[in-house]
Coordinates of C-alpha atoms (C1' of nucleotides) in Angstrom, one line a residue:
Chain G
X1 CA -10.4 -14.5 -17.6
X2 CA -12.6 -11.2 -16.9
X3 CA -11.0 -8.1 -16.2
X4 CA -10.2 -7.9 -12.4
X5 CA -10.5 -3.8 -12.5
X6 CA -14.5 -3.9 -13.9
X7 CA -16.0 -7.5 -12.7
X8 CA -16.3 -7.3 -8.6
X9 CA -16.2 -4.2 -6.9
X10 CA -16.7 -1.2 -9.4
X11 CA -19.0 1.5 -9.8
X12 CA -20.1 2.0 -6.6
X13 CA -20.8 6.0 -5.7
X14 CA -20.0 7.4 -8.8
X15 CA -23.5 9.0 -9.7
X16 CA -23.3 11.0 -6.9
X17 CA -23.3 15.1 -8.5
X18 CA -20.4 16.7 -7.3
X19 CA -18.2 13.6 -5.9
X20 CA -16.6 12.4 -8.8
X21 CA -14.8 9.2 -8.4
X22 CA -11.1 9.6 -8.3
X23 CA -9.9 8.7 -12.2
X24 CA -8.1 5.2 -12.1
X25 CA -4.5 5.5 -13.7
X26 CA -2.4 2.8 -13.9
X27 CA 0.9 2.7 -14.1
X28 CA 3.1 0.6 -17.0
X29 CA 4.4 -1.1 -13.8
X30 CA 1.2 -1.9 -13.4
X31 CA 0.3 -2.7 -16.4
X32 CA 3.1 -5.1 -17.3
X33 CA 3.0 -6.7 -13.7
X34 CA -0.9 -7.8 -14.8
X35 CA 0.4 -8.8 -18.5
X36 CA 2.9 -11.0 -16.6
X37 CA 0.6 -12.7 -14.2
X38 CA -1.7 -13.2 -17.0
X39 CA 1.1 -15.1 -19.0
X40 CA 1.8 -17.0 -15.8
X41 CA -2.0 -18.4 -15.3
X42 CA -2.0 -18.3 -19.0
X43 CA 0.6 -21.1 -19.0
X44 CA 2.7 -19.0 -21.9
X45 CA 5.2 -18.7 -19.1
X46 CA 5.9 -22.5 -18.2
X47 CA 7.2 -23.4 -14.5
X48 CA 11.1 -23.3 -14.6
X49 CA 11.4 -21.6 -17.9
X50 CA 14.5 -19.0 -17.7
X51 CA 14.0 -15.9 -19.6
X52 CA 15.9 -13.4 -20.4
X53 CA 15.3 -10.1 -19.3
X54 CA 16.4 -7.8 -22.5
X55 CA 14.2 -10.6 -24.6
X56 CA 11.5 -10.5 -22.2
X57 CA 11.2 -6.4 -22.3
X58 CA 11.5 -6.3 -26.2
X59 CA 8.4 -8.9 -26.0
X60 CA 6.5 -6.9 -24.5
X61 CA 7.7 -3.5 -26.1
X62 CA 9.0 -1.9 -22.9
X63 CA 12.5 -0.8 -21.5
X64 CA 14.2 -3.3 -18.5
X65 CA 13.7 -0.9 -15.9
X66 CA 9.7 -1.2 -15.8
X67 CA 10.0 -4.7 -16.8
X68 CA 12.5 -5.7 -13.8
X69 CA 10.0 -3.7 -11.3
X70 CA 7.0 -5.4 -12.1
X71 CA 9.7 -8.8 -11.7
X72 CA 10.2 -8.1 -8.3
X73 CA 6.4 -7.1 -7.6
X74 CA 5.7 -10.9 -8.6
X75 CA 8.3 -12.1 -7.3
X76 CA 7.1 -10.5 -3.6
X77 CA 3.6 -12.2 -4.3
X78 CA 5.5 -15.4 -4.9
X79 CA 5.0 -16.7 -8.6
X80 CA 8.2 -15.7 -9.8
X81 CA 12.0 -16.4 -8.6
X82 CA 14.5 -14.3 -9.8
X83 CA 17.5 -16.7 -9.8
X84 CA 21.4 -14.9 -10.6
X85 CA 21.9 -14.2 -13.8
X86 CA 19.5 -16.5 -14.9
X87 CA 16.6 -13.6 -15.7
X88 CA 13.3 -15.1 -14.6
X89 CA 11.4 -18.1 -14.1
X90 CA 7.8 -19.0 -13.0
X91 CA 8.0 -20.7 -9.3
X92 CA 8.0 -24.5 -9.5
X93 CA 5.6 -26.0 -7.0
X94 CA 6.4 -29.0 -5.0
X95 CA 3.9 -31.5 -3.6
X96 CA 5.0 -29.8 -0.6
X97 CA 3.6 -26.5 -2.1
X98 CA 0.5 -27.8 -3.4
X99 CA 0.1 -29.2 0.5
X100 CA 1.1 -25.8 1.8
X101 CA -1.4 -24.0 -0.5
X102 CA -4.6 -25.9 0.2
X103 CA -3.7 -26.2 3.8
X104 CA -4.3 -22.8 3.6
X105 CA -6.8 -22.2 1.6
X106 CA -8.3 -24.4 3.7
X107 CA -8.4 -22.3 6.6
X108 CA -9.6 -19.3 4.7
X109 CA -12.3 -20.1 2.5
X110 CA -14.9 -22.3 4.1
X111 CA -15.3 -19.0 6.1
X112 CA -16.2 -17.0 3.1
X113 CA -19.9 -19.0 2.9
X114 CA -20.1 -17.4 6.4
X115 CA -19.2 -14.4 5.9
X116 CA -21.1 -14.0 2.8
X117 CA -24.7 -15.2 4.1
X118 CA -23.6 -12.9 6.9
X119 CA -24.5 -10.1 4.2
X120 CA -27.9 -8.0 3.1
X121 CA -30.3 -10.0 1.3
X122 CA -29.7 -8.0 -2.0
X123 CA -26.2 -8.3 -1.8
X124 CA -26.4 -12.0 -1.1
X125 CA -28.5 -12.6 -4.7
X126 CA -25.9 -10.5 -6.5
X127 CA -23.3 -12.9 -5.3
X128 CA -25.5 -15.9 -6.1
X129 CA -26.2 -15.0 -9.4
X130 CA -22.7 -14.4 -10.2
X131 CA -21.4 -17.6 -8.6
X132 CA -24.0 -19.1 -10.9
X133 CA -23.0 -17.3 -14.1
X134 CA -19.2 -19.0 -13.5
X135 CA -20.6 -22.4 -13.2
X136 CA -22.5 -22.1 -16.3
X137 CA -19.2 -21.2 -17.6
X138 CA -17.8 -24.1 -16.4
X139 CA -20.6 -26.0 -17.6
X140 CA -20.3 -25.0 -21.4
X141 CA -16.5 -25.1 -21.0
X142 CA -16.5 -28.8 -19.9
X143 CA -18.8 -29.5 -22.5
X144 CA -16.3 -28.5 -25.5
X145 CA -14.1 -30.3 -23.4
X146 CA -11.9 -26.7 -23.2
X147 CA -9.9 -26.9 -20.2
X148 CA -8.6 -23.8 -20.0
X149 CA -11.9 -22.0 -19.9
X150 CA -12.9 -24.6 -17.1
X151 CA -9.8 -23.2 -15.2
X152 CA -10.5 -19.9 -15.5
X153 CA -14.3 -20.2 -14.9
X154 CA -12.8 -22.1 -12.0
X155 CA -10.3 -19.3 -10.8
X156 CA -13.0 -16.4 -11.6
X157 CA -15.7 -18.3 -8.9
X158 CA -13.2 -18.7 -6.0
X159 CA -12.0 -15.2 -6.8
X160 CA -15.4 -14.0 -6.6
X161 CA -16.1 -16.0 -3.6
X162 CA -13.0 -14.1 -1.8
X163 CA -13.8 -10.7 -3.3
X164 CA -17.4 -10.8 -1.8
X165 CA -15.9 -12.2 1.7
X166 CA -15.9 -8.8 2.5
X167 CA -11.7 -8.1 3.2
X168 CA -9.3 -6.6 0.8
X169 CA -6.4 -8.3 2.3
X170 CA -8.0 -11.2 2.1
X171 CA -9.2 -11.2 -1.5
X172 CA -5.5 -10.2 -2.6
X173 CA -4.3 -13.2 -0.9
X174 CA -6.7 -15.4 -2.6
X175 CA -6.2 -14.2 -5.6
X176 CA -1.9 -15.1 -5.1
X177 CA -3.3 -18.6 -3.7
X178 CA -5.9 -19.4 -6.9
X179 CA -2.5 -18.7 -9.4
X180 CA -0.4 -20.3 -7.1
X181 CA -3.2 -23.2 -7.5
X182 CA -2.9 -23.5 -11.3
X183 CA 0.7 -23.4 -10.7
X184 CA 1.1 -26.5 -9.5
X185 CA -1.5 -27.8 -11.9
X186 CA 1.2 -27.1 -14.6
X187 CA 3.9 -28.2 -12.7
X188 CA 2.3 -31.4 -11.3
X189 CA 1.3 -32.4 -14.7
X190 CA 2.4 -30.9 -17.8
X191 CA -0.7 -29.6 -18.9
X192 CA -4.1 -29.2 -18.1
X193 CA -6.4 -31.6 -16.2
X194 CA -10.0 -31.6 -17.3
X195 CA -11.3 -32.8 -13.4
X196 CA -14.7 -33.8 -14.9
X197 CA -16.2 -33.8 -11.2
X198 CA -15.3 -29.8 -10.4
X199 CA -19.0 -29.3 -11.9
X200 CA -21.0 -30.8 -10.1
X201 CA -18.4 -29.6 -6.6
X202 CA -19.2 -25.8 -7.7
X203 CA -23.1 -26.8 -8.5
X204 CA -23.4 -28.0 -4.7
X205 CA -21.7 -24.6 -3.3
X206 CA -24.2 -22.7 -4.9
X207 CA -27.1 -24.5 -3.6
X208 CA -25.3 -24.7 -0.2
X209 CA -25.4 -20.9 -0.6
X210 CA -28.6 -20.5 -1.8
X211 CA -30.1 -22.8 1.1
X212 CA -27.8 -20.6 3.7
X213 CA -26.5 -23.7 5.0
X214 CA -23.2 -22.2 6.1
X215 CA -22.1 -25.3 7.4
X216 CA -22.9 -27.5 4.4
X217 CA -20.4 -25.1 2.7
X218 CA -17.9 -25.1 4.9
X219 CA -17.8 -29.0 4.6
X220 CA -18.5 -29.0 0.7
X221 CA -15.4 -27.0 0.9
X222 CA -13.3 -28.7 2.7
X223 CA -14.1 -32.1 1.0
X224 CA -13.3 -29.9 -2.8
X225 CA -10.0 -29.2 -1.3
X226 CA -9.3 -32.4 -0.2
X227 CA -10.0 -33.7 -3.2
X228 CA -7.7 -31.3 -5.3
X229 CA -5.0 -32.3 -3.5
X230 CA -5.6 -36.0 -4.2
X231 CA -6.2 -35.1 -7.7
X232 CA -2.7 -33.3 -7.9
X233 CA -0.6 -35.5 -6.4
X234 CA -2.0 -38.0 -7.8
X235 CA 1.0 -39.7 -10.1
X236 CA 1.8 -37.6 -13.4
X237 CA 0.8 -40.9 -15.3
X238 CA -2.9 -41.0 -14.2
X239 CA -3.4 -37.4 -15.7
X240 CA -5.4 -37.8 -19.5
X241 CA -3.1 -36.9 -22.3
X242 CA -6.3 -35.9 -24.3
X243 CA -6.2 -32.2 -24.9
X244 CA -2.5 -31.7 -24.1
X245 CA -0.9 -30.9 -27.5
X246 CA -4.0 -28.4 -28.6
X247 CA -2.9 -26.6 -25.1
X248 CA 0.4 -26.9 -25.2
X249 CA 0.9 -26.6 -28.7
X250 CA 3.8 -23.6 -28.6
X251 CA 5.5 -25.4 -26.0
X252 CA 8.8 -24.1 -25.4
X253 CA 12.1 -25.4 -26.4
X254 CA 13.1 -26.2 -22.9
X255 CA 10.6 -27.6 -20.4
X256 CA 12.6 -27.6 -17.2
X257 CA 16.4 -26.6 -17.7
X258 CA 16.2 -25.8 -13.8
X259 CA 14.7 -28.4 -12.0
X260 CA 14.8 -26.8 -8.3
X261 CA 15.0 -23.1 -8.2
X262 CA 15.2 -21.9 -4.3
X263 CA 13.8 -18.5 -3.1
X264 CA 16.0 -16.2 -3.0
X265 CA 15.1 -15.2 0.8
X266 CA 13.4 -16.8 3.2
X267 CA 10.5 -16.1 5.3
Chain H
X1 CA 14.1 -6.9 16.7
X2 CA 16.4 -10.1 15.6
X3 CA 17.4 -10.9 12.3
X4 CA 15.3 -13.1 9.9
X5 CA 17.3 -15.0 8.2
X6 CA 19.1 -16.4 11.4
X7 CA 16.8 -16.6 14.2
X8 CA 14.4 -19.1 13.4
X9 CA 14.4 -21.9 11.0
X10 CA 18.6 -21.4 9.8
X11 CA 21.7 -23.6 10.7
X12 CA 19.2 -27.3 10.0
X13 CA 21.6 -29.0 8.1
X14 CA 24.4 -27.4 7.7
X15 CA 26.7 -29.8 9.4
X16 CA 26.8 -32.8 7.3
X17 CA 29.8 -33.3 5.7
X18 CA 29.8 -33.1 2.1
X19 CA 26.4 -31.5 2.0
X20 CA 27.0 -28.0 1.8
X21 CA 24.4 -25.7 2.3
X22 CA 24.7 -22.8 -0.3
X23 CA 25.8 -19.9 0.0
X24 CA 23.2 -17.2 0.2
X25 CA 23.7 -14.4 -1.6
X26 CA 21.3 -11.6 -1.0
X27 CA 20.9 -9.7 -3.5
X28 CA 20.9 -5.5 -3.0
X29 CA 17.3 -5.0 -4.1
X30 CA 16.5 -7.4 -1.0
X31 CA 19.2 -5.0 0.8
X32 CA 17.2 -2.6 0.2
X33 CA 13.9 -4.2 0.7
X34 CA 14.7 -5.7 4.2
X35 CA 16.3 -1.6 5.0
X36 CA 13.0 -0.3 3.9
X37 CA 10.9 -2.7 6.1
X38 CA 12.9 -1.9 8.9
X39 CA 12.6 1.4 8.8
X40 CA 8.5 0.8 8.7
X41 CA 8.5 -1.4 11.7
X42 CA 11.0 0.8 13.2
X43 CA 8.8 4.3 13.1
X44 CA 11.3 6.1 11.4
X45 CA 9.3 6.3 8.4
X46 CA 5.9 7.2 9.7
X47 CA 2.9 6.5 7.9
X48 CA 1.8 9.0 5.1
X49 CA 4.5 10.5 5.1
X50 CA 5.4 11.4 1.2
X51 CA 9.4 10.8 0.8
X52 CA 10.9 11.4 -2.3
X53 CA 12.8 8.5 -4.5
X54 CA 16.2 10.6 -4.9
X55 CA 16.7 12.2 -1.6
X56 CA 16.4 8.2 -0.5
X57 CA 18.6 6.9 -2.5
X58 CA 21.1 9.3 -1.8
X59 CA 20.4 8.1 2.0
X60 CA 20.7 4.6 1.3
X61 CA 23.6 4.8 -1.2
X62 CA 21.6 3.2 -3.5
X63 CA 21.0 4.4 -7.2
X64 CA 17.4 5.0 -7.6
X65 CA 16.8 1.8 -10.0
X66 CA 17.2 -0.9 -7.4
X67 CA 15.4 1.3 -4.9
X68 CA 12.7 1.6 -7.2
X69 CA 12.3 -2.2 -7.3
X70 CA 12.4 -2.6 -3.7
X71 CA 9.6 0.0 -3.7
X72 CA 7.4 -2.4 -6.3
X73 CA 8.4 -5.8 -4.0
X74 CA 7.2 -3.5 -0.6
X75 CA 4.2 -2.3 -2.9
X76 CA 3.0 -6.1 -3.8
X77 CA 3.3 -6.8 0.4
X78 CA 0.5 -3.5 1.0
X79 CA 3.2 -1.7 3.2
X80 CA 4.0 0.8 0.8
X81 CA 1.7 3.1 -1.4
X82 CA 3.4 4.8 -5.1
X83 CA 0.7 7.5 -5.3
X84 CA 1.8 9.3 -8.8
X85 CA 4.5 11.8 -8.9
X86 CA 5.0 11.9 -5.3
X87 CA 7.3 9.4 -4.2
X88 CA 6.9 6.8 -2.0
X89 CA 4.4 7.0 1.0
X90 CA 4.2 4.3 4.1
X91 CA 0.4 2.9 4.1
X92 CA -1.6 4.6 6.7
X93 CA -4.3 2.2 8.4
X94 CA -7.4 2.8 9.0
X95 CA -9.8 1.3 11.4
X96 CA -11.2 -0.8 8.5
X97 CA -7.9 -1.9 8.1
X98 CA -7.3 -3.1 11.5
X99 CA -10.6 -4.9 11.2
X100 CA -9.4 -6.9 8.3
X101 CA -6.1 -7.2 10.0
X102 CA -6.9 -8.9 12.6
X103 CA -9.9 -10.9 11.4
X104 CA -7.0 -12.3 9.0
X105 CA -5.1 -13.3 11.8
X106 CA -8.0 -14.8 14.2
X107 CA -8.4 -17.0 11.2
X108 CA -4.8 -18.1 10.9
X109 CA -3.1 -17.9 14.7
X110 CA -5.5 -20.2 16.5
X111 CA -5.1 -22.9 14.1
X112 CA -1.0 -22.4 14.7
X113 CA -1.4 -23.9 18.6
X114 CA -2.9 -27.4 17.1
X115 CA 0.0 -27.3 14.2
X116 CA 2.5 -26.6 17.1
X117 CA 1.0 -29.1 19.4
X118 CA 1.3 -32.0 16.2
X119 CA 4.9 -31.4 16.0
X120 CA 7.4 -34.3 17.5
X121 CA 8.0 -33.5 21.4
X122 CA 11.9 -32.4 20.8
X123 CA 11.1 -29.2 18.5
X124 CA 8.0 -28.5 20.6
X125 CA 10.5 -28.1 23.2
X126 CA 12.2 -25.9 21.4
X127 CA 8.6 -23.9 20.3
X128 CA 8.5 -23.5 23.6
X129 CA 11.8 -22.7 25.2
X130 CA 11.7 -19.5 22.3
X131 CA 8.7 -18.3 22.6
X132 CA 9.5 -18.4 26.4
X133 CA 12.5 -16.4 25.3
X134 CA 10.6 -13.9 23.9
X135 CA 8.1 -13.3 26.3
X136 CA 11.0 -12.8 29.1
X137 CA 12.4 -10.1 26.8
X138 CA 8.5 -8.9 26.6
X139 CA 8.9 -8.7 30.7
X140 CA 12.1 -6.7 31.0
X141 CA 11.2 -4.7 28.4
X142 CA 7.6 -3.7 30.0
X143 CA 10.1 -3.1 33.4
X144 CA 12.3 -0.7 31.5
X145 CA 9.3 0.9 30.1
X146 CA 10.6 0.7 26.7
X147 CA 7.2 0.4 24.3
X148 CA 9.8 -0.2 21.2
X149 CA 11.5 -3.1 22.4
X150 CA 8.4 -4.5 23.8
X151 CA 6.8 -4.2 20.3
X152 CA 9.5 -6.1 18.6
X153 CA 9.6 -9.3 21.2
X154 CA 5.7 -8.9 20.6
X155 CA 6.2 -9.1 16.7
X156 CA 8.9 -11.6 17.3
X157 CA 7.1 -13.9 19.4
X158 CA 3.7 -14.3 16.8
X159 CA 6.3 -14.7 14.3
X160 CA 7.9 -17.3 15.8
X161 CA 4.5 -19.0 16.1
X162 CA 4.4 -19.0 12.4
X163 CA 7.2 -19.5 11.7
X164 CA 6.7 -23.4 13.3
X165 CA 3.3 -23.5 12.3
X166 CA 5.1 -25.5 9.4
X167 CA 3.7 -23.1 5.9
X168 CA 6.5 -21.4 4.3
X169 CA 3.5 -19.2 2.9
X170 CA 2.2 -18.7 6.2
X171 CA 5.0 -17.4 7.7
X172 CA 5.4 -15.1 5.1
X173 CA 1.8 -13.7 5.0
X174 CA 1.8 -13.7 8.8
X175 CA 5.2 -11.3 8.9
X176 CA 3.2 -9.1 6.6
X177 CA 0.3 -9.0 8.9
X178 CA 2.5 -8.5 11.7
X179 CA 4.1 -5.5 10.1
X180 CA 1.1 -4.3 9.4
X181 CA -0.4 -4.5 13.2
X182 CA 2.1 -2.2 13.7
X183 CA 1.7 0.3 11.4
X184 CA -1.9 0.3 13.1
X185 CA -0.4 1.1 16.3
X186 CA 1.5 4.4 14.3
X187 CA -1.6 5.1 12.4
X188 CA -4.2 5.1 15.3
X189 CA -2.1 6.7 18.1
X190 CA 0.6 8.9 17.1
X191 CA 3.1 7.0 18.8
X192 CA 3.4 3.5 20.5
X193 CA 1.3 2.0 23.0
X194 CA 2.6 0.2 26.0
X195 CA -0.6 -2.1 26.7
X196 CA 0.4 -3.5 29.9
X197 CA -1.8 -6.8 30.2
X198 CA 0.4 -7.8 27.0
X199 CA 2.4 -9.6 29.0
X200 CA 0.2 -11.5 31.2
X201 CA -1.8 -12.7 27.6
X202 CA 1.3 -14.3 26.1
X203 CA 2.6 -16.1 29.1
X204 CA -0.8 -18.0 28.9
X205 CA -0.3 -18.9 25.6
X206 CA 3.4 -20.9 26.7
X207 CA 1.5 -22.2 29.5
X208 CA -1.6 -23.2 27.3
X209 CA 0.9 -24.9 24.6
X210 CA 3.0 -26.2 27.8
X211 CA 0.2 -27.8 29.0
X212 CA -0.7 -29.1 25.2
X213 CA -4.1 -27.6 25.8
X214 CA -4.9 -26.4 21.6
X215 CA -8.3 -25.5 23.1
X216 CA -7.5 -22.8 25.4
X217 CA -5.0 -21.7 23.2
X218 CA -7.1 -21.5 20.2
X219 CA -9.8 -19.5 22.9
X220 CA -6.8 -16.9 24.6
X221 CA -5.5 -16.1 20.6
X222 CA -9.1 -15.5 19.5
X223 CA -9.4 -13.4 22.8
X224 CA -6.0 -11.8 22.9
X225 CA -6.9 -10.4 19.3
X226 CA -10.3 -9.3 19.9
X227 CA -8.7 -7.2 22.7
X228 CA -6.3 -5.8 20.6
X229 CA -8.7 -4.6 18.1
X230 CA -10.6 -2.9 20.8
X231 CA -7.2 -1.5 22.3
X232 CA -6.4 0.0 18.9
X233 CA -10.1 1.4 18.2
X234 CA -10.0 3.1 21.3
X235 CA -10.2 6.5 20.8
X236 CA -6.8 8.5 20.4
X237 CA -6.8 10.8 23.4
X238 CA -7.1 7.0 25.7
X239 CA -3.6 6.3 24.6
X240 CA -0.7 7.1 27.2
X241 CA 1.2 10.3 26.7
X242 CA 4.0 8.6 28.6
X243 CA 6.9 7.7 26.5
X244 CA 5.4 9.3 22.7
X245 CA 8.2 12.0 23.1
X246 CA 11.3 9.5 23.5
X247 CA 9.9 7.3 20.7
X248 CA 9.7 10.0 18.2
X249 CA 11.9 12.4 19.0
X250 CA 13.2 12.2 14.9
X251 CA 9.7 12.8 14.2
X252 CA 9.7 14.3 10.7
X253 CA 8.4 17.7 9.3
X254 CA 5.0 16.5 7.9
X255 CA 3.3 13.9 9.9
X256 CA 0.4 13.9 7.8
X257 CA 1.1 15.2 4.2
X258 CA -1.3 13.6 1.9
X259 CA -4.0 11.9 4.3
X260 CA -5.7 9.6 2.1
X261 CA -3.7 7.7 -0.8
X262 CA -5.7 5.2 -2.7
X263 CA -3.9 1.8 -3.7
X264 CA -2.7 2.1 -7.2
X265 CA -4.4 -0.9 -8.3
X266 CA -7.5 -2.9 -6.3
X267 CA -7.5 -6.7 -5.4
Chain T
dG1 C1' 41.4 -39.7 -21.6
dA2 C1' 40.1 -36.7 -18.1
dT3 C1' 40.4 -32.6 -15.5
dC4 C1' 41.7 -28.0 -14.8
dA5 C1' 42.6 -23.4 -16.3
dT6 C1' 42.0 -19.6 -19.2
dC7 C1' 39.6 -16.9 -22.4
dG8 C1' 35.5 -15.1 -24.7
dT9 C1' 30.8 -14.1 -24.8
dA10 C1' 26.5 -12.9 -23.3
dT11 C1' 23.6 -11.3 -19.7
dT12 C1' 22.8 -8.9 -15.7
dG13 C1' 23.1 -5.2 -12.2
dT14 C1' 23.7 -0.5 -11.7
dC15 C1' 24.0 4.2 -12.8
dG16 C1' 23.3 8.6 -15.2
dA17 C1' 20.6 11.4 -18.2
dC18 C1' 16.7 13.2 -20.6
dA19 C1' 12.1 14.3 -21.3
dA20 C1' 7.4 14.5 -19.9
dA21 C1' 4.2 15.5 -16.6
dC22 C1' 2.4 17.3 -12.4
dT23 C1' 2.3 20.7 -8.9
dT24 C1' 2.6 25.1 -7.2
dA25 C1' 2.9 29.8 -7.2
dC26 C1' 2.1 34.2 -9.2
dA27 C1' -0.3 37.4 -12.0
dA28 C1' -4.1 39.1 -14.6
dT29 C1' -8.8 39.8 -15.4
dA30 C1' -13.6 39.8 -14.4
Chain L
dT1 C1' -11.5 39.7 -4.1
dA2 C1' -11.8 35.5 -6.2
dT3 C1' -10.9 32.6 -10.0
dT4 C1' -8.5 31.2 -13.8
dG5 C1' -4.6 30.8 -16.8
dT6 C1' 0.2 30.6 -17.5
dA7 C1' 4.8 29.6 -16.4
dA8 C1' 8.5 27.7 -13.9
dG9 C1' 10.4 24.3 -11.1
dT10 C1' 10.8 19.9 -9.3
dT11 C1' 10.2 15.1 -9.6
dT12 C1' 9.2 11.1 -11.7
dG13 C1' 9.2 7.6 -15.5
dT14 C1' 11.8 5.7 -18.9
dC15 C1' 15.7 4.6 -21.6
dG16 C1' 20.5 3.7 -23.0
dA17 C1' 25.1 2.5 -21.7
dC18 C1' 28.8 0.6 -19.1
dA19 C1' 31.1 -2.5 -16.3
dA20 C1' 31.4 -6.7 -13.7
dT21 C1' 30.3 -11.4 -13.3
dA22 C1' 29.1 -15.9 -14.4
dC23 C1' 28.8 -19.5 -17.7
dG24 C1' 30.4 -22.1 -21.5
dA25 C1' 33.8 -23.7 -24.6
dT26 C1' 38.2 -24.8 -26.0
dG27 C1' 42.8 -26.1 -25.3
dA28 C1' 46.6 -27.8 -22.6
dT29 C1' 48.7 -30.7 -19.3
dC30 C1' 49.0 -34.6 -16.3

DNA sequence: GATCATCGTATTGTCGACAAACTTACAATA
DNA sequence: TATTGTAAGTTTGTCGACAATACGATGATC
């Protein structure tokens, strides 16, 4: 997974003499909020796992304060419930959920190819050749048969898609939605599913892209989410049991001690 | 404005015997959290204003470790900014901002008329009879001149929309939005707007949805938006001096303290 | 034998304190 | 007079501790 911070959006007026770029701090908040989500797409932090919070902060060399503030950040964006004196676990999608999240990804990003060929030329080829760059990556990745690498090659091409549609809010929502995606890829299934034909899906976007056929894209798109649903709630038993113990090797001791977790608020 | 948890999608089966619903505890970081949002919506803690984390604590009774939290979960929504060392500061919008704002929404609220219109005919009735409900308390608050109470039946009635567009995420994402509208209204004008065709707009939308017309309604939201962007571009000294002094009488020391903050961290 | 009550333990939720860091103001020097 | 350096004050960021609560286990009673 590439560093959100540096890939998209970086370095854009800081030669200028005399207007020096603010200097970037980040908070440990920060920081551990990041090292969190990254365990959560990361699958090191299984769906319905409980852990506890003093364990938790001596993991990852901090005090509970920090650690319980960065809980509730992810817990706002929705990838963590805080059950009562349970410390934390990792959301548990629902068929429901997976519906819910590629309904709405389906409103959102068969836009993007619009609003992207809506761009300057120059801009457009940057985004093309980067798009490109994360389907070679899936490429190799398929071909060592390494699923996660496929899934993050996978997450890092829709998050550049969002990041380039041109809103902030929106790229921050995507970016919820693409972790919320692999989400239920862990909770559907147990482990990782090598979708052999999410190659050769990407491939066509780019040259849907590349031919400015906005509405070839937006169908393309529509037809991948469709079919990613299918492919998720598709019964457990059709998923491949090929590379799941190399992936889940440190599986943890329990799997799913609480099945249904509810949010703690609504809305 | 009415309360969340009980206004629109409580009380569904709660009267089966034997099937209790459970208890919700609410925790006093969400306490906190739904105070803190309320105050946003409300005005009373204007945008860019710099408030510091013991002097509200003391205010809300609260020790400054769950407040803290709250701040992180009202962080991860966009509302709040932590620049460092200076306390907590309410987002200020700028035009950009409502931009994205609303291009979020004219992506999301048209599509909520056909989810409405695909519901069965007995909670349609009910769609309809509250957001009917709301836009009566939109009328007699534009008769009484009150711009706060019409803002809140506004937010109220969109949410309600989302709320039975049927996406537990939607809803959510759309409150945030909403929130966020209004803390374009503070930011652009200094005060609230009374924009008096509001009214007219959002009895079309019942009739459109009465009439099960998904077309017109998807047109009037797409319009309805564009017009508010424009209404909130509008340059400053256009907005009505009318009511501004009422509305924030309790306006604070510094309205404008630090002018610019920068999100603490991008995507 | 099963169920309920009571006790113990472990974990959380909250608070207070300490230290570091940033900001601001004042003074000194060029 | 302006700019820089220093010092003080205020606020945050983090940690440790305490108390309350929930869960589990064990024993007693029906």
């Amino acid at each position: 997974m590439s560093d959100r911070s540096s890939g998209l959006s970086g370095l854009t007026s800081a030669r200028q003499v005399g207007r020096l770029a603010p200097v970037r701090r980040t908070s440990t908040v920060d920081l551990i909020a990041d090292r969190l989500r990254e365990a959560v797409v990361d699958g090191s932090l299984p769906p319905g796992a409980a852990l506890g919070e003093a364990e938790l902060a001596f993991q990852l060399g901090v005090s509970r304060g920090p650690l319980r503030e960065a809980m509730q950040r992810l817990t706002a964006e929705g990838l963590l419930v805080i059950p009562r004196r349970r410390g934390l676990a990792v959301r548990t999608m629902t068929p429901e959920d997976v519906r819910d999240i590629h309904w709405l990804r389906a409103r959102i990003e068969p836009e993007l190819g619009r609003r992207i060929l809506a761009r300057p030329l120059a801009e457009r080829k940057t985004v093309l050749a980067e798009l490109g760059t994360e389907v070679k990556r899936m490429q190799r990745a398929l071909k060592k048969d390494d699923a996660r690498a496929l899934g993050d090659a996978y997450l890092d091409f829709h998050r550049g898609l969002a990041a380039w549609g041109g809103s902030i809010r929106l790229a921050r929502m995507m970016s919820t939605l693409l972790i919320e995606t692999r989400l239920c890829t862990f909770s559907m299934y147990e482990h990782f599913e090598v979708a052999v034909d999410l190659v050769p899906e990407h491939l066509a976007f780019v040259d849907a892209l590349a031919a400015e056929d906005a509405e070839r894209f937006d169908a393309l798109m529509c037809a991948h989410l469709d079919a990613e649903v299918r492919r998720l709630l598709a019964e457990p038993e059709a998923a491949k049991e090929d590379d799941a113990d190399r992936l889940l090797a440190e599986t943890p001791d329990e799997p799913q001690p609480l099945d249904r977790l509810d949010l703690p608020e609504g809305i």
